PDB file of C-alpha atoms in Angstrom:
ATOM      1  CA  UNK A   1       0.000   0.000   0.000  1.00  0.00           C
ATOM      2  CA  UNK A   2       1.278   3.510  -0.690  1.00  0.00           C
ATOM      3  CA  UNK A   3      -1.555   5.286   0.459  1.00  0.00           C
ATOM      4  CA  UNK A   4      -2.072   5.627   4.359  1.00  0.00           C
ATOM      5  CA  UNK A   5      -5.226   4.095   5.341  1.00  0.00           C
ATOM      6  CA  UNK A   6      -5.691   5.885   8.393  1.00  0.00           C
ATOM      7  CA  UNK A   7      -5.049   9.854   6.448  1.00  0.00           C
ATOM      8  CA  UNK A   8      -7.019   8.795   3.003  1.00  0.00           C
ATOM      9  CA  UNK A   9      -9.970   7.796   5.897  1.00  0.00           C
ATOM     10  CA  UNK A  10      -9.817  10.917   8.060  1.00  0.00           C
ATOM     11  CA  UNK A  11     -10.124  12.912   4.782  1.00  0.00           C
ATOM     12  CA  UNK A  12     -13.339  11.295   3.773  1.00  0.00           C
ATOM     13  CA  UNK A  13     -15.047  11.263   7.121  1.00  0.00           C
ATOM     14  CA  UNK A  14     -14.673  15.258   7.508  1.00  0.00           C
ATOM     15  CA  UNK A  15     -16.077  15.302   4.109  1.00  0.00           C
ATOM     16  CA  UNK A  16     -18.976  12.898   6.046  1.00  0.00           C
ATOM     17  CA  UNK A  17     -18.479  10.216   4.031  1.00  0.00           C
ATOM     18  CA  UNK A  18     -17.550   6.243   4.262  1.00  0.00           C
ATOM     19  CA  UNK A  19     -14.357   4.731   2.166  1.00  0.00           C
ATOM     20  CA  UNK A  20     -14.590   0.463   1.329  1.00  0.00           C
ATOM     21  CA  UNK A  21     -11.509  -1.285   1.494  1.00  0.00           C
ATOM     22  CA  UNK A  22     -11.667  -2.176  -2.538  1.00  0.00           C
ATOM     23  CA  UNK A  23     -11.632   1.903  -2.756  1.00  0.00           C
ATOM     24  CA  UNK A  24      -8.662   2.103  -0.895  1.00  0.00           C
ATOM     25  CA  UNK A  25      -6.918  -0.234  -2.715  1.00  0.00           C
ATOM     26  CA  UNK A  26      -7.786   1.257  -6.135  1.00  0.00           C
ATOM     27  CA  UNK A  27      -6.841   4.404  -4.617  1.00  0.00           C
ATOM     28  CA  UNK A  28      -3.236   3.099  -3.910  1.00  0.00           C
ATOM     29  CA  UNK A  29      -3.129   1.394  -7.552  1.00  0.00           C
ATOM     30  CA  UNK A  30      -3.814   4.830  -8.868  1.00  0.00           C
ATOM     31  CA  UNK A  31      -1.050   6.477  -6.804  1.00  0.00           C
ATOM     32  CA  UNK A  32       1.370   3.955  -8.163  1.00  0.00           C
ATOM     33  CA  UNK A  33       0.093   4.077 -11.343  1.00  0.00           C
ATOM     34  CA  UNK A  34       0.951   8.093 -11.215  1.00  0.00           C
ATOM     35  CA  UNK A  35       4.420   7.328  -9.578  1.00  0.00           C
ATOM     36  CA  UNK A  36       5.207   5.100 -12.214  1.00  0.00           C
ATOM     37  CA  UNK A  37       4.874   7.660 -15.170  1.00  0.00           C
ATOM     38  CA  UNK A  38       6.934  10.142 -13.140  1.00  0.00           C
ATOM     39  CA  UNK A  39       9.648   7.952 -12.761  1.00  0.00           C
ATOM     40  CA  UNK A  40       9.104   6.741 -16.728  1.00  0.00           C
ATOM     41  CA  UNK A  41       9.192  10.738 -17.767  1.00  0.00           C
ATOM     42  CA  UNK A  42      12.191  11.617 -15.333  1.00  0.00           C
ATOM     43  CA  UNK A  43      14.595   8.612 -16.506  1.00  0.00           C
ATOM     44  CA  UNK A  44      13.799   9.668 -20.264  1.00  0.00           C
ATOM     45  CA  UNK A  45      14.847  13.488 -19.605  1.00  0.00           C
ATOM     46  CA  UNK A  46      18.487  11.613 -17.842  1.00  0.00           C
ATOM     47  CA  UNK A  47      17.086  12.821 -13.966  1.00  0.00           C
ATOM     48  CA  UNK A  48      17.039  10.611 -11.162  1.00  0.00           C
ATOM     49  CA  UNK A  49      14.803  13.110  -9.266  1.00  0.00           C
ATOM     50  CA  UNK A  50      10.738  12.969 -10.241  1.00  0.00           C
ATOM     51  CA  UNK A  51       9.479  16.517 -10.222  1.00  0.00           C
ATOM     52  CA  UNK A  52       5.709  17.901 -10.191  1.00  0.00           C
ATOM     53  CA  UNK A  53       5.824  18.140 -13.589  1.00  0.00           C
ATOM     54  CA  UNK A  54       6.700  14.975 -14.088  1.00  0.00           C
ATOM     55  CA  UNK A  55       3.518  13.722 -12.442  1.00  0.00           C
TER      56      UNK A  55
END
């Protein structure tokens, strides 16, 4: 998991709403998903560090 359980679920409750674990873990598959594609765009302009841009 990348995604804190315990932060993503505070969030949602103070916007008064509930979170199901198969959420969460999509949630978490969409982080990584984004990470990934940084780290894709940063190799191919020669950086080792993944900027906002790159995300």
């Amino acid at each position: 998991m990348l995604v804190v359980k315990s932060a993503v679920g505070d969030y949602i409750k103070k916007k008064g709403m509930r979170l199901s674990g198969a959420s969460h873990d999509k949630l978490s598959e969409l982080v990584q998903g984004k990470l990934d594609m940084g780290i894709k765009r940063a190799k191919e302009n020669k950086r080792q560090t993944v900027m906002p841009y790159d995300l």
